[in-house]
mmCIF file of C-alpha atoms in Angstrom:
data_model
loop_
_atom_site.group_PDB
_atom_site.id
_atom_site.type_symbol
_atom_site.label_atom_id
_atom_site.label_comp_id
_atom_site.label_asym_id
_atom_site.label_seq_id
_atom_site.Cartn_x
_atom_site.Cartn_y
_atom_site.Cartn_z
ATOM 1 C CA MET S 1 41.485 20.021 50.297
ATOM 2 C CA ALA S 2 39.287 18.576 47.631
ATOM 3 C CA THR S 3 38.564 20.925 44.715
ATOM 4 C CA LYS S 4 35.029 21.216 43.731
ATOM 5 C CA ARG S 5 34.454 19.856 40.168
ATOM 6 C CA THR S 6 32.895 22.234 37.996
ATOM 7 C CA THR S 7 30.510 21.098 35.222
ATOM 8 C CA LEU S 8 31.253 22.866 31.870
ATOM 9 C CA GLU S 9 28.579 23.135 29.316
ATOM 10 C CA LYS S 10 29.322 20.749 26.551
ATOM 11 C CA LYS S 11 29.013 21.843 22.943
ATOM 12 C CA THR S 12 26.448 19.705 21.097
ATOM 13 C CA THR S 13 27.511 18.401 17.836
ATOM 14 C CA PRO S 14 25.197 16.694 15.389
ATOM 15 C CA THR S 15 25.486 12.991 15.571
ATOM 16 C CA PHE S 16 26.987 11.582 12.295
ATOM 17 C CA SER S 17 24.492 9.739 10.294
ATOM 18 C CA LYS S 18 23.817 7.965 7.032
ATOM 19 C CA GLU S 19 21.881 11.034 5.963
ATOM 20 C CA ILE S 20 24.772 13.323 6.810
ATOM 21 C CA LEU S 21 27.283 11.103 4.810
ATOM 22 C CA ILE S 22 24.699 11.079 1.851
ATOM 23 C CA GLY S 23 24.577 14.927 1.986
ATOM 24 C CA MET S 24 28.280 15.236 1.923
ATOM 25 C CA TYR S 25 28.515 12.834 -1.145
ATOM 26 C CA MET S 26 25.901 14.685 -3.103
ATOM 27 C CA ASP S 27 27.394 18.045 -2.352
ATOM 28 C CA HIS S 28 30.803 16.735 -3.652
ATOM 29 C CA VAL S 29 29.340 15.413 -6.891
ATOM 30 C CA LEU S 30 27.437 18.732 -7.500
ATOM 31 C CA GLU S 31 30.568 20.879 -6.737
ATOM 32 C CA HIS S 32 33.118 18.729 -8.651
ATOM 33 C CA GLU S 33 30.622 17.163 -11.274
ATOM 34 C CA THR S 34 32.479 13.880 -10.606
ATOM 35 C CA MET S 35 32.587 11.047 -8.096
ATOM 36 C CA PRO S 36 35.378 11.311 -5.453
ATOM 37 C CA LYS S 37 38.666 9.641 -6.332
ATOM 38 C CA SER S 38 38.907 7.674 -3.120
ATOM 39 C CA VAL S 39 37.239 7.222 0.259
ATOM 40 C CA TYR S 40 40.423 8.511 1.913
ATOM 41 C CA LYS S 41 40.373 11.860 0.071
ATOM 42 C CA PHE S 42 36.586 12.212 0.475
ATOM 43 C CA ALA S 43 36.751 11.610 4.215
ATOM 44 C CA LYS S 44 39.633 13.955 4.682
ATOM 45 C CA ALA S 45 37.928 16.722 2.701
ATOM 46 C CA ASN S 46 34.794 16.437 4.875
ATOM 47 C CA SER S 47 36.598 16.093 8.294
ATOM 48 C CA ILE S 48 35.288 12.530 8.880
ATOM 49 C CA THR S 49 37.182 9.240 9.175
ATOM 50 C CA GLU S 50 37.159 6.317 6.665
ATOM 51 C CA ASP S 51 35.691 4.128 9.488
ATOM 52 C CA GLN S 52 32.747 6.611 9.687
ATOM 53 C CA PHE S 53 32.138 6.151 5.955
ATOM 54 C CA TYR S 54 32.479 2.354 6.220
ATOM 55 C CA GLN S 55 29.978 2.315 9.047
ATOM 56 C CA TYR S 56 27.196 2.737 6.501
ATOM 57 C CA PHE S 57 28.579 1.817 2.987
ATOM 58 C CA GLY S 58 31.321 -0.354 1.671
ATOM 59 C CA SER S 59 32.078 1.668 -1.397
ATOM 60 C CA PHE S 60 30.938 4.706 -3.399
ATOM 61 C CA ASP S 61 28.959 2.393 -5.623
ATOM 62 C CA GLY S 62 27.103 1.256 -2.436
ATOM 63 C CA LEU S 63 26.568 4.834 -1.412
ATOM 64 C CA LYS S 64 25.014 5.660 -4.865
ATOM 65 C CA LYS S 65 22.576 2.753 -4.497
ATOM 66 C CA GLY S 66 21.803 3.925 -0.934
ATOM 67 C CA ILE S 67 20.906 7.466 -2.179
ATOM 68 C CA TRP S 68 18.131 6.098 -4.486
ATOM 69 C CA SER S 69 16.915 3.838 -1.691
ATOM 70 C CA GLN S 70 16.794 6.950 0.547
ATOM 71 C CA PHE S 71 14.679 8.686 -2.098
ATOM 72 C CA TYR S 72 12.250 5.853 -1.774
ATOM 73 C CA LEU S 73 12.268 5.783 2.022
ATOM 74 C CA ASN S 74 11.844 9.493 2.237
ATOM 75 C CA THR S 75 8.818 9.342 -0.106
ATOM 76 C CA MET S 76 7.189 6.615 1.909
ATOM 77 C CA ALA S 77 7.826 8.528 5.108
ATOM 78 C CA LEU S 78 5.923 11.522 3.670
ATOM 79 C CA LEU S 79 3.107 9.332 2.379
ATOM 80 C CA ASN S 80 2.624 7.424 5.724
ATOM 81 C CA LYS S 81 2.241 10.766 7.547
ATOM 82 C CA SER S 82 -0.994 11.211 5.694
ATOM 83 C CA LEU S 83 -4.078 9.469 7.000
ATOM 84 C CA GLU S 84 -5.745 9.910 3.645
ATOM 85 C CA PHE S 85 -2.957 7.905 1.817
ATOM 86 C CA GLU S 86 -3.790 4.706 3.925
ATOM 87 C CA ALA S 87 -7.586 4.984 2.765
ATOM 88 C CA PHE S 88 -6.686 5.329 -0.905
ATOM 89 C CA PHE S 89 -7.284 2.472 -3.406
ATOM 90 C CA PRO S 90 -4.228 0.788 -5.008
ATOM 91 C CA ARG S 91 -4.504 2.980 -8.168
ATOM 92 C CA GLU S 92 -4.514 6.263 -6.176
ATOM 93 C CA LYS S 93 -1.748 5.027 -3.959
ATOM 94 C CA LEU S 94 0.637 4.437 -6.901
ATOM 95 C CA LEU S 95 -0.404 7.716 -8.362
ATOM 96 C CA THR S 96 0.427 9.527 -5.185
ATOM 97 C CA PHE S 97 3.744 7.735 -4.806
ATOM 98 C CA TYR S 98 4.892 8.840 -8.152
ATOM 99 C CA TYR S 99 3.913 12.351 -7.752
ATOM 100 C CA THR S 100 5.690 12.512 -4.475
ATOM 101 C CA PHE S 101 8.704 10.610 -5.602
ATOM 102 C CA PHE S 102 9.237 12.734 -8.639
ATOM 103 C CA GLU S 103 8.743 16.050 -6.689
ATOM 104 C CA LEU S 104 11.616 14.748 -4.442
ATOM 105 C CA LEU S 105 13.641 13.954 -7.457
ATOM 106 C CA THR S 106 13.015 17.385 -8.840
ATOM 107 C CA ALA S 107 14.306 18.875 -5.691
ATOM 108 C CA ASN S 108 17.540 17.023 -6.289
ATOM 109 C CA ARG S 109 17.433 17.193 -10.138
ATOM 110 C CA SER S 110 21.033 18.448 -10.667
ATOM 111 C CA TYR S 111 22.348 15.516 -8.768
ATOM 112 C CA VAL S 112 20.097 12.937 -10.429
ATOM 113 C CA LEU S 113 20.972 14.170 -13.931
ATOM 114 C CA LEU S 114 24.670 14.045 -13.242
ATOM 115 C CA THR S 115 24.480 10.485 -11.879
ATOM 116 C CA LEU S 116 22.278 9.172 -14.664
ATOM 117 C CA ASN S 117 24.643 10.588 -17.368
ATOM 118 C CA GLU S 118 27.846 9.677 -15.433
ATOM 119 C CA ASN S 119 28.855 6.864 -17.589
ATOM 120 C CA PRO S 120 28.411 6.665 -21.436
ATOM 121 C CA ASP S 121 27.001 3.217 -20.937
ATOM 122 C CA ARG S 122 23.527 3.935 -19.771
ATOM 123 C CA LEU S 123 23.096 0.464 -18.355
ATOM 124 C CA LYS S 124 26.000 1.103 -15.947
ATOM 125 C CA ASN S 125 24.262 4.188 -14.620
ATOM 126 C CA LEU S 126 21.132 2.193 -14.053
ATOM 127 C CA GLU S 127 23.098 -0.262 -11.613
ATOM 128 C CA ALA S 128 22.713 2.409 -8.954
ATOM 129 C CA LEU S 129 18.923 1.749 -9.087
ATOM 130 C CA LYS S 130 19.075 -1.902 -7.944
ATOM 131 C CA GLY S 131 18.041 -1.160 -4.344
ATOM 132 C CA LEU S 132 15.179 1.116 -5.596
ATOM 133 C CA ARG S 133 14.061 -1.568 -7.947
ATOM 134 C CA LYS S 134 13.572 -3.913 -5.004
ATOM 135 C CA ASN S 135 11.762 -1.226 -3.154
ATOM 136 C CA ILE S 136 9.313 -0.399 -5.846
ATOM 137 C CA LYS S 137 8.642 -3.856 -6.847
ATOM 138 C CA GLU S 138 7.673 -4.800 -3.192
ATOM 139 C CA PHE S 139 5.680 -1.672 -2.840
ATOM 140 C CA SER S 140 3.670 -2.614 -6.048
ATOM 141 C CA ARG S 141 3.305 -6.310 -4.889
ATOM 142 C CA GLU S 142 1.607 -4.868 -1.807
ATOM 143 C CA LEU S 143 -0.771 -2.704 -3.936
ATOM 144 C CA ILE S 144 -1.845 -5.664 -6.155
ATOM 145 C CA ALA S 145 -2.295 -7.961 -3.154
ATOM 146 C CA GLU S 146 -4.500 -5.324 -1.609
ATOM 147 C CA GLY S 147 -6.560 -5.090 -4.837
ATOM 148 C CA ASN S 148 -6.819 -8.821 -5.079
ATOM 149 C CA VAL S 149 -8.390 -8.958 -1.645
ATOM 150 C CA ASN S 150 -11.443 -7.290 -2.977
ATOM 151 C CA LYS S 151 -11.782 -9.719 -6.011
ATOM 152 C CA ASN S 152 -13.901 -12.888 -5.076
ATOM 153 C CA ILE S 153 -13.362 -14.530 -8.606
ATOM 154 C CA ASN S 154 -10.047 -16.159 -8.992
ATOM 155 C CA PHE S 155 -9.484 -15.481 -12.663
ATOM 156 C CA LEU S 156 -10.047 -11.724 -11.943
ATOM 157 C CA LYS S 157 -7.057 -11.659 -9.543
ATOM 158 C CA GLN S 158 -3.773 -10.397 -10.967
ATOM 159 C CA SER S 159 -0.247 -11.766 -10.654
ATOM 160 C CA GLU S 160 1.837 -9.993 -8.068
ATOM 161 C CA THR S 161 4.940 -10.982 -9.885
ATOM 162 C CA ILE S 162 3.827 -9.663 -13.353
ATOM 163 C CA PHE S 163 2.369 -6.563 -11.889
ATOM 164 C CA SER S 164 5.521 -5.628 -9.894
ATOM 165 C CA GLU S 165 7.784 -6.072 -13.035
ATOM 166 C CA ALA S 166 5.303 -3.958 -15.053
ATOM 167 C CA THR S 167 5.389 -1.271 -12.413
ATOM 168 C CA TRP S 168 9.176 -1.237 -12.521
ATOM 169 C CA VAL S 169 9.290 -0.857 -16.421
ATOM 170 C CA GLN S 170 6.733 1.876 -15.970
ATOM 171 C CA PHE S 171 8.888 3.723 -13.525
ATOM 172 C CA LEU S 172 11.928 3.551 -15.821
ATOM 173 C CA PHE S 173 9.688 4.933 -18.532
ATOM 174 C CA ILE S 174 8.510 7.881 -16.416
ATOM 175 C CA LEU S 175 12.155 8.420 -15.233
ATOM 176 C CA LYS S 176 13.275 8.774 -18.637
ATOM 177 C CA PHE S 177 10.576 11.099 -19.587
ATOM 178 C CA TRP S 178 11.224 13.357 -16.674
ATOM 179 C CA VAL S 179 14.925 13.453 -17.500
ATOM 180 C CA ASP S 180 14.072 14.822 -20.985
ATOM 181 C CA ASP S 181 11.045 16.833 -19.761
ATOM 182 C CA ASN S 182 11.430 20.639 -20.606
ATOM 183 C CA SER S 183 7.986 21.682 -19.610
ATOM 184 C CA ALA S 184 7.340 24.387 -16.890
ATOM 185 C CA LYS S 185 7.246 22.678 -13.476
ATOM 186 C CA PHE S 186 7.553 19.243 -15.227
ATOM 187 C CA GLU S 187 3.770 19.399 -15.857
ATOM 188 C CA SER S 188 4.224 16.912 -18.778
ATOM 189 C CA THR S 189 5.614 14.356 -16.426
ATOM 190 C CA ASP S 190 2.679 14.604 -14.234
ATOM 191 C CA VAL S 191 0.510 13.931 -17.198
ATOM 192 C CA VAL S 192 2.512 10.875 -18.134
ATOM 193 C CA ILE S 193 2.237 9.696 -14.495
ATOM 194 C CA GLU S 194 -1.483 9.934 -14.600
ATOM 195 C CA LYS S 195 -1.922 8.431 -18.167
ATOM 196 C CA SER S 196 0.554 5.665 -17.626
ATOM 197 C CA VAL S 197 -0.807 4.544 -14.176
ATOM 198 C CA ASN S 198 -4.388 4.577 -15.485
ATOM 199 C CA THR S 199 -3.405 2.561 -18.472
ATOM 200 C CA VAL S 200 -1.511 -0.178 -16.387
ATOM 201 C CA PHE S 201 -4.453 -0.551 -13.940
ATOM 202 C CA ASP S 202 -7.062 -0.520 -16.879
ATOM 203 C CA LEU S 203 -5.069 -3.232 -18.619
ATOM 204 C CA PHE S 204 -4.917 -5.290 -15.426
ATOM 205 C CA ASP S 205 -8.555 -4.725 -15.036
ATOM 206 C CA ASN S 206 -9.512 -5.602 -18.571
ATOM 207 C CA THR S 207 -11.140 -2.263 -19.200
ATOM 208 C CA PRO S 208 -11.156 -0.202 -22.362
ATOM 209 C CA ILE S 209 -8.248 0.142 -24.771
ATOM 210 C CA GLU S 210 -8.915 3.763 -25.042
ATOM 211 C CA ARG S 211 -6.530 4.392 -22.336
ATOM 212 C CA VAL S 212 -3.543 2.865 -24.240
ATOM 213 C CA LEU S 213 -4.436 4.958 -27.460
ATOM 214 C CA ASP S 214 -4.748 8.048 -25.236
ATOM 215 C CA LEU S 215 -1.285 7.622 -23.704
ATOM 216 C CA GLY S 216 0.118 6.833 -27.133
ATOM 217 C CA LYS S 217 -1.148 9.984 -28.764
ATOM 218 C CA PHE S 218 0.157 12.085 -25.812
ATOM 219 C CA LEU S 219 3.563 10.516 -26.182
ATOM 220 C CA TRP S 220 3.724 11.031 -29.947
ATOM 221 C CA LYS S 221 2.625 14.676 -29.451
ATOM 222 C CA GLU S 222 5.464 15.247 -26.767
ATOM 223 C CA LYS S 223 7.915 13.630 -29.064
ATOM 224 C CA MET S 224 7.021 15.757 -32.100
ATOM 225 C CA ASN S 225 7.334 18.935 -29.943
#
């Protein structure tokens, strides 16, 4: 006599993903204040396999780069949900990007500060930003290309290469300011974002030098405080 097969309700477990792996790594760094010693120990401590880790990253260094790239992707995902963002001019788009990106960094400030100060050699710590550098430079190229479309005179059009490199240097400057910012709700960083973005666009648009002096005065005041 054939027995009737009964269907048991299966327990649903969350699908393992890159985002889950990143969360595990960030939690480890925050709890132990150091990078895991090996993929084997990290995987065992988090009840995953080494194969699951290597499915997304080849090493902890690759994972650290991936976290910064994920900050960028999460920022863009938020911006692209807004219909207003698409209608903004390049200047407003860059301002909105920075405000959103640094809000996200602030939500993960403890992790970011630990990783940026992990190695006494500051340049070593910046290696994790290589992927982010590529992302930001590509984003800024798109912004300047968009701005050039509206300029009919060739000599008024700006170099995408120069602008993208300037934007990256600007980002590093803002990041360093944010790391050292002790103001409530990091309001001084917001001011620096606004002034530096306006300064860069004004320089590229050949408009008054007052913006540069305004930014310089603000930075000097912050330094003295």
